[in-house]
PDB file of N, CA, C and O in Angstrom, chain B, residues numbered from 101:
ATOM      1  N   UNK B 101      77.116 -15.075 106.261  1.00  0.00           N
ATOM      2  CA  UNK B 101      75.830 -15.761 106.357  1.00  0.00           C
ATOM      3  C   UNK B 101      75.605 -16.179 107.809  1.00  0.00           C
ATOM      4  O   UNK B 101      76.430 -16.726 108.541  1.00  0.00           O
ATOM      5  N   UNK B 102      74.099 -15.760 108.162  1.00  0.00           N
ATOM      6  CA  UNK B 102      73.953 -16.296 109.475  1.00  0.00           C
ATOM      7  C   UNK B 102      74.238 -17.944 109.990  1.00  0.00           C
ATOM      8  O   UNK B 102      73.826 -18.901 109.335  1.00  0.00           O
ATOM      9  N   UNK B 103      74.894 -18.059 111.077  1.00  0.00           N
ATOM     10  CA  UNK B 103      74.600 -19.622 111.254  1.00  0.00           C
ATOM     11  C   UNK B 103      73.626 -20.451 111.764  1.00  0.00           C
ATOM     12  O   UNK B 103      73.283 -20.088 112.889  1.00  0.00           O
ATOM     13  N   UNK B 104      72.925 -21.644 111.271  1.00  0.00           N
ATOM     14  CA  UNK B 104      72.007 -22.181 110.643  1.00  0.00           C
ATOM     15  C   UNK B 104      71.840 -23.225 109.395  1.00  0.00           C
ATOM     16  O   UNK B 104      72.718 -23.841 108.791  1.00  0.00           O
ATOM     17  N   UNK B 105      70.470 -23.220 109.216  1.00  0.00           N
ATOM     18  CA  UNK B 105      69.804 -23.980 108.510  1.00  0.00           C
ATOM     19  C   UNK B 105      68.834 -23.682 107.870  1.00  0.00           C
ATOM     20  O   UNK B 105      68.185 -22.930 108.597  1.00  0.00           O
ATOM     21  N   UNK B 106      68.157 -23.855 106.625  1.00  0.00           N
ATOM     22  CA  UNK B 106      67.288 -23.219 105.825  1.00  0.00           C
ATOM     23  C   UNK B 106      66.696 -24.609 105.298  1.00  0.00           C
ATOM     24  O   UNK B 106      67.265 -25.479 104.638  1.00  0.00           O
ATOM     25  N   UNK B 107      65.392 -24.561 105.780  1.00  0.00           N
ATOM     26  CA  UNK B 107      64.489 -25.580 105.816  1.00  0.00           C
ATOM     27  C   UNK B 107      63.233 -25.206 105.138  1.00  0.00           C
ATOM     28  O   UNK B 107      62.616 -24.290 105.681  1.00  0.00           O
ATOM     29  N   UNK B 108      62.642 -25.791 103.911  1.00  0.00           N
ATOM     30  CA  UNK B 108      61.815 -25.832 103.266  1.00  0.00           C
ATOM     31  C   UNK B 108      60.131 -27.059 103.722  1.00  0.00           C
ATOM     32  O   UNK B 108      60.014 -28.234 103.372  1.00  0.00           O
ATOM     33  N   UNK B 109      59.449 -26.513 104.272  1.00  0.00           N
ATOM     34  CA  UNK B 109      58.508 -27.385 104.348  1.00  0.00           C
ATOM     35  C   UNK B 109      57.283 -27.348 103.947  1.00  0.00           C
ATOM     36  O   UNK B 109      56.833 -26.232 103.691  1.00  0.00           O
ATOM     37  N   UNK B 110      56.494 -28.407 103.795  1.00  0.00           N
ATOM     38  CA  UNK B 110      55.530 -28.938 102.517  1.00  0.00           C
ATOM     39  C   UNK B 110      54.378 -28.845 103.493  1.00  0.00           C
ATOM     40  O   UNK B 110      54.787 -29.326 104.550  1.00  0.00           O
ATOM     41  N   UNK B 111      53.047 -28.422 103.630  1.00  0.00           N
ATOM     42  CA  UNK B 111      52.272 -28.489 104.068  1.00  0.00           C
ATOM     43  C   UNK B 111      51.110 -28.448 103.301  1.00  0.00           C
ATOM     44  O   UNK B 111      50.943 -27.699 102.338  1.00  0.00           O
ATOM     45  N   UNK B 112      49.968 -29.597 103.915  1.00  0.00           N
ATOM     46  CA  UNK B 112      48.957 -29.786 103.705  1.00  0.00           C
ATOM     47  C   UNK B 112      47.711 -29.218 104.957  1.00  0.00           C
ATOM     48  O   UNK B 112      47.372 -29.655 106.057  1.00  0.00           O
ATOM     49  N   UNK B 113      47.178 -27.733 103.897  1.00  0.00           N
ATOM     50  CA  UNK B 113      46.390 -27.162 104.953  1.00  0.00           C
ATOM     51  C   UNK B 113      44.523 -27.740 104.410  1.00  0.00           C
ATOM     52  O   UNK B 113      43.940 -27.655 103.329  1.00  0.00           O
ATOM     53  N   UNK B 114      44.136 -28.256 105.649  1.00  0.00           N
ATOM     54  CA  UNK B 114      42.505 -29.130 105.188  1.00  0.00           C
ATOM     55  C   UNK B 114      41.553 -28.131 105.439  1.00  0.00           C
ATOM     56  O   UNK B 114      41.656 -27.389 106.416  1.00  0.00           O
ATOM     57  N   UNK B 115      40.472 -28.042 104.487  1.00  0.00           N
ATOM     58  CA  UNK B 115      39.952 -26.638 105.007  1.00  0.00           C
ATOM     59  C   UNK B 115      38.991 -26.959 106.389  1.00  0.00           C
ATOM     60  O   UNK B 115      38.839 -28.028 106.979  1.00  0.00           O
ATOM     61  N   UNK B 116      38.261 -25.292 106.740  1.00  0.00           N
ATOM     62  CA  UNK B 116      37.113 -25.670 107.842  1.00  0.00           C
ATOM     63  C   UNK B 116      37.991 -24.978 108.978  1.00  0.00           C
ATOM     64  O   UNK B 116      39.172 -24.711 108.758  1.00  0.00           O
ATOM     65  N   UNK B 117      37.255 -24.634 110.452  1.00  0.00           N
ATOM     66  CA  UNK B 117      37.485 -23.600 110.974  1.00  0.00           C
ATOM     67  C   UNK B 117      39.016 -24.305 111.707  1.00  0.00           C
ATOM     68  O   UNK B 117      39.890 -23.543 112.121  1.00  0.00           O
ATOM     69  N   UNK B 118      39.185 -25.959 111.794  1.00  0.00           N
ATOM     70  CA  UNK B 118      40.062 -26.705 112.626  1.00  0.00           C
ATOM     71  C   UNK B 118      41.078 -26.822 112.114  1.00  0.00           C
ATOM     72  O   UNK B 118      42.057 -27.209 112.753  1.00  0.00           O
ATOM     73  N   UNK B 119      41.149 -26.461 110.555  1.00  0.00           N
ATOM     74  CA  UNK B 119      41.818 -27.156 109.879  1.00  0.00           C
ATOM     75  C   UNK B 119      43.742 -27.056 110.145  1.00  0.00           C
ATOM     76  O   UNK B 119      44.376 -26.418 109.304  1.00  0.00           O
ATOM     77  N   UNK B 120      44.160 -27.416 110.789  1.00  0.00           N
ATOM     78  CA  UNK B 120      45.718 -27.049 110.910  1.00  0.00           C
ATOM     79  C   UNK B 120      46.662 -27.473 110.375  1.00  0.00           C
ATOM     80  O   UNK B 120      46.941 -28.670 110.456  1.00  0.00           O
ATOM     81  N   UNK B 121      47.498 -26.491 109.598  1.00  0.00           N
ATOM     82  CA  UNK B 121      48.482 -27.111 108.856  1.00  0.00           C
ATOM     83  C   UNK B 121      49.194 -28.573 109.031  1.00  0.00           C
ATOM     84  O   UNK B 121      49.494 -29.175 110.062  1.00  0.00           O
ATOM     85  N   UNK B 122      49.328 -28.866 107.902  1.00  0.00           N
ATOM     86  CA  UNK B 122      50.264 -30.865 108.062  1.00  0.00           C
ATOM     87  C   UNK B 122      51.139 -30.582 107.965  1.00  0.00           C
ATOM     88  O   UNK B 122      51.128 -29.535 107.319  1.00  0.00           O
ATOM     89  N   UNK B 123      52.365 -30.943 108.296  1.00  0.00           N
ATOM     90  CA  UNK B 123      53.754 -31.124 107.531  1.00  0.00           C
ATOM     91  C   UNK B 123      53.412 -32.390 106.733  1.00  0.00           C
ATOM     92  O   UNK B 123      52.906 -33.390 107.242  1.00  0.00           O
ATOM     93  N   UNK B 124      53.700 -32.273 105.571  1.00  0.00           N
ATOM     94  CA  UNK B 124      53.937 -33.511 104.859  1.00  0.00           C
ATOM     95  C   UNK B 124      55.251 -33.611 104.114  1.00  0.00           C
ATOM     96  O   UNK B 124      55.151 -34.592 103.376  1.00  0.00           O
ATOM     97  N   UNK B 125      56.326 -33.096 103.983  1.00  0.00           N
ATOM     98  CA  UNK B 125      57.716 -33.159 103.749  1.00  0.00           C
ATOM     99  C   UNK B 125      58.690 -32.027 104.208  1.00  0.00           C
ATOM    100  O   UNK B 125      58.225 -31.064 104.817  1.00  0.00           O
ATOM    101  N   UNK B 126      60.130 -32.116 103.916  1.00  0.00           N
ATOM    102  CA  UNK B 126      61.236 -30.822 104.389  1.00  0.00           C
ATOM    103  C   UNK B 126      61.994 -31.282 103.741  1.00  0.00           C
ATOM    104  O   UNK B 126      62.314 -32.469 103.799  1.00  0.00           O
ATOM    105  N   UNK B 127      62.521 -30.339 102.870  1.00  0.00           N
ATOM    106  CA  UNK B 127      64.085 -30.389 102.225  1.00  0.00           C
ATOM    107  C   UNK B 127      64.908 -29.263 102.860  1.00  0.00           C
ATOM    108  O   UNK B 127      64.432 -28.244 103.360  1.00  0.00           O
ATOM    109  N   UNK B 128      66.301 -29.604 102.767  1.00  0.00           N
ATOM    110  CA  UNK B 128      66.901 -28.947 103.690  1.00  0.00           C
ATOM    111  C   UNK B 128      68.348 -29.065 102.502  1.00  0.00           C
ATOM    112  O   UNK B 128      69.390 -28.567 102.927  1.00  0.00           O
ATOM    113  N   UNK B 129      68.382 -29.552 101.415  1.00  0.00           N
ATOM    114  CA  UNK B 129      69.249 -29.061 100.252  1.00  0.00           C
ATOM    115  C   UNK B 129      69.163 -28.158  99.601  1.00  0.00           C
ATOM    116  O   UNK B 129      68.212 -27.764  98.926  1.00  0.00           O
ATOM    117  N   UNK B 130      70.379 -27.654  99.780  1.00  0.00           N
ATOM    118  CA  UNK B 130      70.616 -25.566  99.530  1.00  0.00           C
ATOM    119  C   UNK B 130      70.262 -25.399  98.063  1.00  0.00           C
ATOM    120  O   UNK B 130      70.037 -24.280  97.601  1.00  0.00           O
ATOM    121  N   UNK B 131      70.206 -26.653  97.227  1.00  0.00           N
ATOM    122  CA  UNK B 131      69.601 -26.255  96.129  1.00  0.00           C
ATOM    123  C   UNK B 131      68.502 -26.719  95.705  1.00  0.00           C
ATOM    124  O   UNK B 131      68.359 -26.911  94.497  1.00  0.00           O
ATOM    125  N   UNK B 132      67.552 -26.984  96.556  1.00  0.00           N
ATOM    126  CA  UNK B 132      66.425 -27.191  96.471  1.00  0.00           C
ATOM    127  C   UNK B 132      65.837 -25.817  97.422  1.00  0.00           C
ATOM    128  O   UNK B 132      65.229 -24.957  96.786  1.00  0.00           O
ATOM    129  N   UNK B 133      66.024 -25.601  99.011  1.00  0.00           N
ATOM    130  CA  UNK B 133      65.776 -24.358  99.436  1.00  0.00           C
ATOM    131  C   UNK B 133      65.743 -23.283  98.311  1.00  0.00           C
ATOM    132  O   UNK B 133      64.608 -22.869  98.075  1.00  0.00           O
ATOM    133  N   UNK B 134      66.753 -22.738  97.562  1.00  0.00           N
ATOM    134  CA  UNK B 134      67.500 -21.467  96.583  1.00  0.00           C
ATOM    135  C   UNK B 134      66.228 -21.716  95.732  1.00  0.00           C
ATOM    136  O   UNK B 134      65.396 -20.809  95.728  1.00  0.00           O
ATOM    137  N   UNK B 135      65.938 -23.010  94.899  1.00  0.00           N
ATOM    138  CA  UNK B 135      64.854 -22.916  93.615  1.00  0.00           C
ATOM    139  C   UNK B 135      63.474 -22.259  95.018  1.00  0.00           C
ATOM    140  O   UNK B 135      63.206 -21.058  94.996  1.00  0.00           O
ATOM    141  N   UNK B 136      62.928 -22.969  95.836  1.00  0.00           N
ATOM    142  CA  UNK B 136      61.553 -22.600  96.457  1.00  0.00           C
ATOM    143  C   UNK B 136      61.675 -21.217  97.254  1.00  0.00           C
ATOM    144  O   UNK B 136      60.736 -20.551  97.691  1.00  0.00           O
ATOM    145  N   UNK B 137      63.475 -20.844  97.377  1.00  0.00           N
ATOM    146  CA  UNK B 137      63.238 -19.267  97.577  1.00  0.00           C
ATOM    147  C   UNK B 137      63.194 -18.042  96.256  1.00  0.00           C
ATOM    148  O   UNK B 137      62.905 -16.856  96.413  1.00  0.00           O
ATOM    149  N   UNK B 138      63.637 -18.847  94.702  1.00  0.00           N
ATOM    150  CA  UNK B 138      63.453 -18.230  93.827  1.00  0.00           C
ATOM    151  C   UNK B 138      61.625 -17.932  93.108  1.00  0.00           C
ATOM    152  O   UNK B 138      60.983 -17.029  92.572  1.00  0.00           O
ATOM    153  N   UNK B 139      61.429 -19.503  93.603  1.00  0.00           N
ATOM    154  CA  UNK B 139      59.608 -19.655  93.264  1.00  0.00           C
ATOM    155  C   UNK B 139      58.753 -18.375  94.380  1.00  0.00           C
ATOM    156  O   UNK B 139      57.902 -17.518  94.140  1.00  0.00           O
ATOM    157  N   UNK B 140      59.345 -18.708  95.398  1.00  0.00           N
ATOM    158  CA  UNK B 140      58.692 -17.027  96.713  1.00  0.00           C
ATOM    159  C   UNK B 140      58.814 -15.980  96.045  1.00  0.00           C
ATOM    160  O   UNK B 140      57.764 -15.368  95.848  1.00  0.00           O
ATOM    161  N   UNK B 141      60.115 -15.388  95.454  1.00  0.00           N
ATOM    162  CA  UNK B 141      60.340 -14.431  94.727  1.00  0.00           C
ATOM    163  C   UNK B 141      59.137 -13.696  93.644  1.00  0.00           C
ATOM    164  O   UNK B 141      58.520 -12.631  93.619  1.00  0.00           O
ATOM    165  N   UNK B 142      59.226 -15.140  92.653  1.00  0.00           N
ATOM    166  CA  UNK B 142      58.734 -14.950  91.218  1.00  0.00           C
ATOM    167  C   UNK B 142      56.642 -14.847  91.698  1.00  0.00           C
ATOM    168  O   UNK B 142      55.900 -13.902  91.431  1.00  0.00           O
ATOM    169  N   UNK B 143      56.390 -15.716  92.181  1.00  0.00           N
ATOM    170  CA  UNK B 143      54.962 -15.363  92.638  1.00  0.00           C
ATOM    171  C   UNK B 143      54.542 -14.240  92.863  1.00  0.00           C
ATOM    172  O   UNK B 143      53.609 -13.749  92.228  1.00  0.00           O
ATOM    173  N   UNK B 144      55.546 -13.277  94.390  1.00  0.00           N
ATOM    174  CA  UNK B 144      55.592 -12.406  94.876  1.00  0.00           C
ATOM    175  C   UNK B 144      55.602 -11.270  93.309  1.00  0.00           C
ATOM    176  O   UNK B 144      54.732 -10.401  93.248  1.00  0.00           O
ATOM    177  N   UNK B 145      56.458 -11.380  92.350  1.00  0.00           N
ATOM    178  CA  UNK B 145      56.432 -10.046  91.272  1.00  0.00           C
ATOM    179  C   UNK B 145      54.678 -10.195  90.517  1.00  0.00           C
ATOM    180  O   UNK B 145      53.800  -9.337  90.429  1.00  0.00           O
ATOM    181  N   UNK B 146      54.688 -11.914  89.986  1.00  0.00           N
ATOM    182  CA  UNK B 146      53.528 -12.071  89.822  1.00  0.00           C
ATOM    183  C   UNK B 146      51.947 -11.336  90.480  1.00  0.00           C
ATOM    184  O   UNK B 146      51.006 -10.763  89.931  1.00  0.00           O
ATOM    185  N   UNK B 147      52.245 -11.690  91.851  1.00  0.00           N
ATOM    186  CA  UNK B 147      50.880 -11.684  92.748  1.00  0.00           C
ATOM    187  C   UNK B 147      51.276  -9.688  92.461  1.00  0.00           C
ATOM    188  O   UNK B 147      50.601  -9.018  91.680  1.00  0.00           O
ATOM    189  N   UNK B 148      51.765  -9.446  92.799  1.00  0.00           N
ATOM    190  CA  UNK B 148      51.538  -7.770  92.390  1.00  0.00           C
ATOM    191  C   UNK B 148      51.493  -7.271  91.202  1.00  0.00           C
ATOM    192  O   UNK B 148      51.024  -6.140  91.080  1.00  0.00           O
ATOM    193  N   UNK B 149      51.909  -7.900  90.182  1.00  0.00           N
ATOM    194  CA  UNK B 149      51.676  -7.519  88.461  1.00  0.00           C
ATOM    195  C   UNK B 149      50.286  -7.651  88.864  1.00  0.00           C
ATOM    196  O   UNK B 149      49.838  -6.643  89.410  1.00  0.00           O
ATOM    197  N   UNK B 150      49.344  -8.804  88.715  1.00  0.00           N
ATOM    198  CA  UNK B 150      47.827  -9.044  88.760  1.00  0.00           C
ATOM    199  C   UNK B 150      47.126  -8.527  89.892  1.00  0.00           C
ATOM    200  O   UNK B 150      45.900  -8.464  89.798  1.00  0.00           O
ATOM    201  N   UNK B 151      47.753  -8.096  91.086  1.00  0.00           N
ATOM    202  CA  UNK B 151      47.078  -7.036  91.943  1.00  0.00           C
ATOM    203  C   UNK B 151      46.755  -5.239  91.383  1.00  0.00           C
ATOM    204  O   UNK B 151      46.042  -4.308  91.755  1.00  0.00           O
ATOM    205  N   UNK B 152      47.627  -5.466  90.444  1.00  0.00           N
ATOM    206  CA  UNK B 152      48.046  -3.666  89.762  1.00  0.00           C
ATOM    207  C   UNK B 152      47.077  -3.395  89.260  1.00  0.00           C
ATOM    208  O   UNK B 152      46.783  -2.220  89.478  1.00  0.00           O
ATOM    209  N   UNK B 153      46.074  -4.144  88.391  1.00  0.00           N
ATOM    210  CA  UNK B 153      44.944  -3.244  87.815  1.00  0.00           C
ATOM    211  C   UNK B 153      43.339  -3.529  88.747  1.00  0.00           C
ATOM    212  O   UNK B 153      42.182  -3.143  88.583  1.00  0.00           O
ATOM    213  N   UNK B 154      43.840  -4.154  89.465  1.00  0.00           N
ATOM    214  CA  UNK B 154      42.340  -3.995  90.752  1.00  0.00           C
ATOM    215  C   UNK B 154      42.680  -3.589  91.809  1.00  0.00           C
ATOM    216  O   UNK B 154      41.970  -2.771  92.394  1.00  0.00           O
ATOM    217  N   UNK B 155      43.850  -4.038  92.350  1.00  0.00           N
ATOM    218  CA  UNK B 155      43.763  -3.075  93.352  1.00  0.00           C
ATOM    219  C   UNK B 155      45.039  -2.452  94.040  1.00  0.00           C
ATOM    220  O   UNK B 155      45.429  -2.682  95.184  1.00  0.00           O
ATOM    221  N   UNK B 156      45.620  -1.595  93.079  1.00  0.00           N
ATOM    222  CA  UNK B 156      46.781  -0.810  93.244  1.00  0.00           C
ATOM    223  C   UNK B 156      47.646  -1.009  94.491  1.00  0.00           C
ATOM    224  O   UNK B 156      48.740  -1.562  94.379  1.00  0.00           O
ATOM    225  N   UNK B 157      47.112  -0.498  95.899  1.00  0.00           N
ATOM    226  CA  UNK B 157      47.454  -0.458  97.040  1.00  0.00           C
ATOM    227  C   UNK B 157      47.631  -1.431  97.683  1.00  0.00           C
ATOM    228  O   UNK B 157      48.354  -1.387  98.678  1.00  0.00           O
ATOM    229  N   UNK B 158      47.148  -2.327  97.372  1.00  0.00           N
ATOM    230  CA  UNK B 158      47.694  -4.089  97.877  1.00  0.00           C
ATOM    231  C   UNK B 158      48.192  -4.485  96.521  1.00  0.00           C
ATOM    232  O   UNK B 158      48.020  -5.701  96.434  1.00  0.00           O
ATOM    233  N   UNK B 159      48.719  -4.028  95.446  1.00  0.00           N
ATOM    234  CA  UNK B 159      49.846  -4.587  94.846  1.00  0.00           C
ATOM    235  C   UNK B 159      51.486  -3.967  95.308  1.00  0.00           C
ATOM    236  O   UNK B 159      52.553  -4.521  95.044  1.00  0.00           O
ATOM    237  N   UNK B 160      51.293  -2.678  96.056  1.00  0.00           N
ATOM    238  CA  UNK B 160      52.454  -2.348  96.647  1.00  0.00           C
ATOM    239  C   UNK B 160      53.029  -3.160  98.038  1.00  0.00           C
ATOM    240  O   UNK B 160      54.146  -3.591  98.326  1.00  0.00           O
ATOM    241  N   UNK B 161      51.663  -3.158  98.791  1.00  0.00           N
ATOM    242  CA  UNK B 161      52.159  -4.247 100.134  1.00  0.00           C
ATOM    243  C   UNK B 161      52.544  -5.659  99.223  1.00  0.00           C
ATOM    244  O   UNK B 161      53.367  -6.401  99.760  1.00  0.00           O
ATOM    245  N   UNK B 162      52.119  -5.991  98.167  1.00  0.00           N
ATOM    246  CA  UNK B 162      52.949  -7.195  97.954  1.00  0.00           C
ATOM    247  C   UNK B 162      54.300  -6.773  96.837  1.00  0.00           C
ATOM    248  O   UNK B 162      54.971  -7.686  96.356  1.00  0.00           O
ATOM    249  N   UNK B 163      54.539  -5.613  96.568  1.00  0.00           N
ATOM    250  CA  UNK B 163      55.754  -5.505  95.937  1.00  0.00           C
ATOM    251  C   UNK B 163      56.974  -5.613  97.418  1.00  0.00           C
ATOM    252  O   UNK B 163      58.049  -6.213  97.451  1.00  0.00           O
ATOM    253  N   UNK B 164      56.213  -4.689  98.655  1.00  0.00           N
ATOM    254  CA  UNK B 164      56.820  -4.361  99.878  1.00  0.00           C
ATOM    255  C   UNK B 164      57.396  -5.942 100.181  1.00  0.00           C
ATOM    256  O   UNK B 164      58.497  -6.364 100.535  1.00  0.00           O
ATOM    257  N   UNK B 165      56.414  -6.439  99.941  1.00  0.00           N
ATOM    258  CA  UNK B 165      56.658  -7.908 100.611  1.00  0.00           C
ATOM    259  C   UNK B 165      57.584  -8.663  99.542  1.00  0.00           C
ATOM    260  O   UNK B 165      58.542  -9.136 100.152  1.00  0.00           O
ATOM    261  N   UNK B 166      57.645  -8.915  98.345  1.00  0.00           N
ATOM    262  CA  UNK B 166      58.817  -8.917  97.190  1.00  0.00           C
ATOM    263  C   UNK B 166      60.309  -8.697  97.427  1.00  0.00           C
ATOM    264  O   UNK B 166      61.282  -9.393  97.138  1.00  0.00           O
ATOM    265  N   UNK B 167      60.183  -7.402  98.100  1.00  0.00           N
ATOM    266  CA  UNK B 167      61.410  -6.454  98.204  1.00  0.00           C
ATOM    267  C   UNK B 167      61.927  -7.588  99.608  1.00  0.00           C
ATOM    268  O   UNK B 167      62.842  -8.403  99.491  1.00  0.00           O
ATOM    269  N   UNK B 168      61.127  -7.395 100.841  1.00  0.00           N
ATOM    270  CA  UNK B 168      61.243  -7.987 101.946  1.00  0.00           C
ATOM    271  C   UNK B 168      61.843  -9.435 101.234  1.00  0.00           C
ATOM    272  O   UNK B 168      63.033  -9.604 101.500  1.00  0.00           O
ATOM    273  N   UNK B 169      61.501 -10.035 100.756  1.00  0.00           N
ATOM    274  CA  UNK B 169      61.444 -11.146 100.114  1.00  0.00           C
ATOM    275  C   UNK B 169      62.951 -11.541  99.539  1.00  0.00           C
ATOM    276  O   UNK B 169      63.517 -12.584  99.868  1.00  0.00           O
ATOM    277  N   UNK B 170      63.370 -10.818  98.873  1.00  0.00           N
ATOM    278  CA  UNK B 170      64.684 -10.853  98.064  1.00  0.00           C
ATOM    279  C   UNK B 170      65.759 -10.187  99.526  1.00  0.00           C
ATOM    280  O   UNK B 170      66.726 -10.889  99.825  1.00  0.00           O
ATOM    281  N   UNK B 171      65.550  -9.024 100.252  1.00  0.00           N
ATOM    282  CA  UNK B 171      66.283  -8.810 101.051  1.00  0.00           C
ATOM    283  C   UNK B 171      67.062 -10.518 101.662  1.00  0.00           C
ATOM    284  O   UNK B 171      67.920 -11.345 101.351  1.00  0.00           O
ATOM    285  N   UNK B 172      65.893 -10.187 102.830  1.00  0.00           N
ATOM    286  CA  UNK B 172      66.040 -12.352 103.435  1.00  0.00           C
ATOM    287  C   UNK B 172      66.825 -13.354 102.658  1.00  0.00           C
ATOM    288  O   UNK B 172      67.680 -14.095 103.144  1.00  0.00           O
ATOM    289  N   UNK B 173      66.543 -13.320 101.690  1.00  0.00           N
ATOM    290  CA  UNK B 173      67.084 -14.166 100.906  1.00  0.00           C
ATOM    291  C   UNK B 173      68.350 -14.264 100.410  1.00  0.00           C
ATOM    292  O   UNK B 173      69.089 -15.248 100.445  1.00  0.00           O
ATOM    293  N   UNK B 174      68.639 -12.754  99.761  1.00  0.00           N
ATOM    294  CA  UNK B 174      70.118 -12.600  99.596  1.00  0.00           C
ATOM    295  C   UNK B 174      70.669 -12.422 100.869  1.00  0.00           C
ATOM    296  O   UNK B 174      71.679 -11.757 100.638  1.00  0.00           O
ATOM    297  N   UNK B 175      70.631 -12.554 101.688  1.00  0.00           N
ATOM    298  CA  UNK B 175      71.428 -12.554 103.285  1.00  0.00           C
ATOM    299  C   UNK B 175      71.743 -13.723 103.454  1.00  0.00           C
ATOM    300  O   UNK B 175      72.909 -14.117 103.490  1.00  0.00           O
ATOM    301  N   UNK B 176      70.127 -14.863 103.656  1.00  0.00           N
ATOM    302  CA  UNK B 176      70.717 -16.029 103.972  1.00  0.00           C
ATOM    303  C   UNK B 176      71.129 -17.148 102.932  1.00  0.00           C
ATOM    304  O   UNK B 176      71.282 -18.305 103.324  1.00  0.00           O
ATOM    305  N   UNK B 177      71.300 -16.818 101.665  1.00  0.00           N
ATOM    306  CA  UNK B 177      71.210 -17.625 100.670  1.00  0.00           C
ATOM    307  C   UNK B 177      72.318 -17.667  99.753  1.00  0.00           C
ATOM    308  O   UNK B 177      72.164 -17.339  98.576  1.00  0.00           O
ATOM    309  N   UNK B 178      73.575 -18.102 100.274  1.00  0.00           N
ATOM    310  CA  UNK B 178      74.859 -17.384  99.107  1.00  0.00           C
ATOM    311  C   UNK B 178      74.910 -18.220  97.741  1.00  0.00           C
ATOM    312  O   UNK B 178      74.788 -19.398  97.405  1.00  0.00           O
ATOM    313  N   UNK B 179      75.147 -17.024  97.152  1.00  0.00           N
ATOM    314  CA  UNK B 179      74.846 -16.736  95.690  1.00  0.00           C
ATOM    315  C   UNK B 179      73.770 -16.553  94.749  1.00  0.00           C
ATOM    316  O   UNK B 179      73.862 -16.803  93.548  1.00  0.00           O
ATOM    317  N   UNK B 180      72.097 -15.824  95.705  1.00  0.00           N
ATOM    318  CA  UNK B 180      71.056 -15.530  95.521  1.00  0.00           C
ATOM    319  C   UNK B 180      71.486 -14.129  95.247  1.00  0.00           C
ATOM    320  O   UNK B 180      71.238 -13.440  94.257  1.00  0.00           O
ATOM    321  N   UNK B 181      72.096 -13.873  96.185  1.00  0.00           N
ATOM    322  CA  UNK B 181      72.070 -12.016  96.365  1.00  0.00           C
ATOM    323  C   UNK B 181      71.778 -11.550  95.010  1.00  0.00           C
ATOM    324  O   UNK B 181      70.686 -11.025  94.792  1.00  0.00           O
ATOM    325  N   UNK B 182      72.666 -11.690  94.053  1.00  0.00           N
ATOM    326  CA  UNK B 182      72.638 -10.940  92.490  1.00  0.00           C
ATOM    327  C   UNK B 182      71.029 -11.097  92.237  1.00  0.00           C
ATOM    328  O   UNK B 182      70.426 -10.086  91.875  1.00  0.00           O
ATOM    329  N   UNK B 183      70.384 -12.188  92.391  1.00  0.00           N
ATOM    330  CA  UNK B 183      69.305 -12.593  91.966  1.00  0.00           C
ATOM    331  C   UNK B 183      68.368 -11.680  93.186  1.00  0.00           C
ATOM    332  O   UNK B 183      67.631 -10.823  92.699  1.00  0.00           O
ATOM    333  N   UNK B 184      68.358 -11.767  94.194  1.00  0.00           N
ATOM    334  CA  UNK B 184      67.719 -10.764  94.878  1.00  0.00           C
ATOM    335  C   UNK B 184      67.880  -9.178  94.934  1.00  0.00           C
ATOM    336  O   UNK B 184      67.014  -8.405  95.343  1.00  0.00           O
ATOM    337  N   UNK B 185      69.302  -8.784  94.388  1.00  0.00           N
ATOM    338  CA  UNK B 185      69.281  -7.517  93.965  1.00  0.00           C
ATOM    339  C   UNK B 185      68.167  -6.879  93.039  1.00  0.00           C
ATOM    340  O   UNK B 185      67.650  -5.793  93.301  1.00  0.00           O
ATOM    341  N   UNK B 186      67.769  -7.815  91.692  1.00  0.00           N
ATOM    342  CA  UNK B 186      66.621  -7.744  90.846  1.00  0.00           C
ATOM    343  C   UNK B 186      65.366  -6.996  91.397  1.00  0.00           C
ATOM    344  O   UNK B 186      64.947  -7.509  92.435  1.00  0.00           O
ATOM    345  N   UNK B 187      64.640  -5.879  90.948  1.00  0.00           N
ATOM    346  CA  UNK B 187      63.847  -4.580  91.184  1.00  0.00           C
ATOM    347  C   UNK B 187      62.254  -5.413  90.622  1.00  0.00           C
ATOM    348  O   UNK B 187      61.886  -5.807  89.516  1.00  0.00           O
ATOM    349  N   UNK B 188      61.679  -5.420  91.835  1.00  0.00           N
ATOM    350  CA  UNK B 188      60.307  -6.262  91.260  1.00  0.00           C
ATOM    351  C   UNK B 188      59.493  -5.688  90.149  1.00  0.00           C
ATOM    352  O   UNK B 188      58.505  -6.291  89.732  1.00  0.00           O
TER     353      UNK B 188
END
């Protein structure tokens, strides 16, 4: 595992052309990181299941991004890997 830190942060984005992200919290407990890198995951299969019947070709850039997704993760995340091995 690379050396480091895996930092989860909470942002509040306000809309309008200025609007720039807030930080409004950071967890930095590996089992709190692991659940909000499993929630990235599960969206990611989601957001391309419901991309599949409108619009095919941007449900693959987000399977691409899935795949990307679980790679990262099982690298920096020990004992994700098995769980990032999983085929979106």
């Amino acid at each position: 595992m690379p050396k480091g830190r895996l930092r989860v942060v909470i942002t509040y984005e306000p809309s309008g052309p200025t609007g720039r992200p807030i930080p409004l919290a950071s967890l930095t407990d590996p089992g709190n990181v692991a659940h909000a890198a499993r929630a990235a995951m599960e969206e990611s299969v989601r957001r391309a299941n419901v991309l599949s019947h409108s619009d095919p070709g941007l449900s693959e850039v987000e399977r691409a991004e899935g795949a990307r997704l679980r790679h990262l993760f099982g690298a920096l995340i020990p004992g994700l890997s098995a769980q990032a091995a999983r085929p979106v």
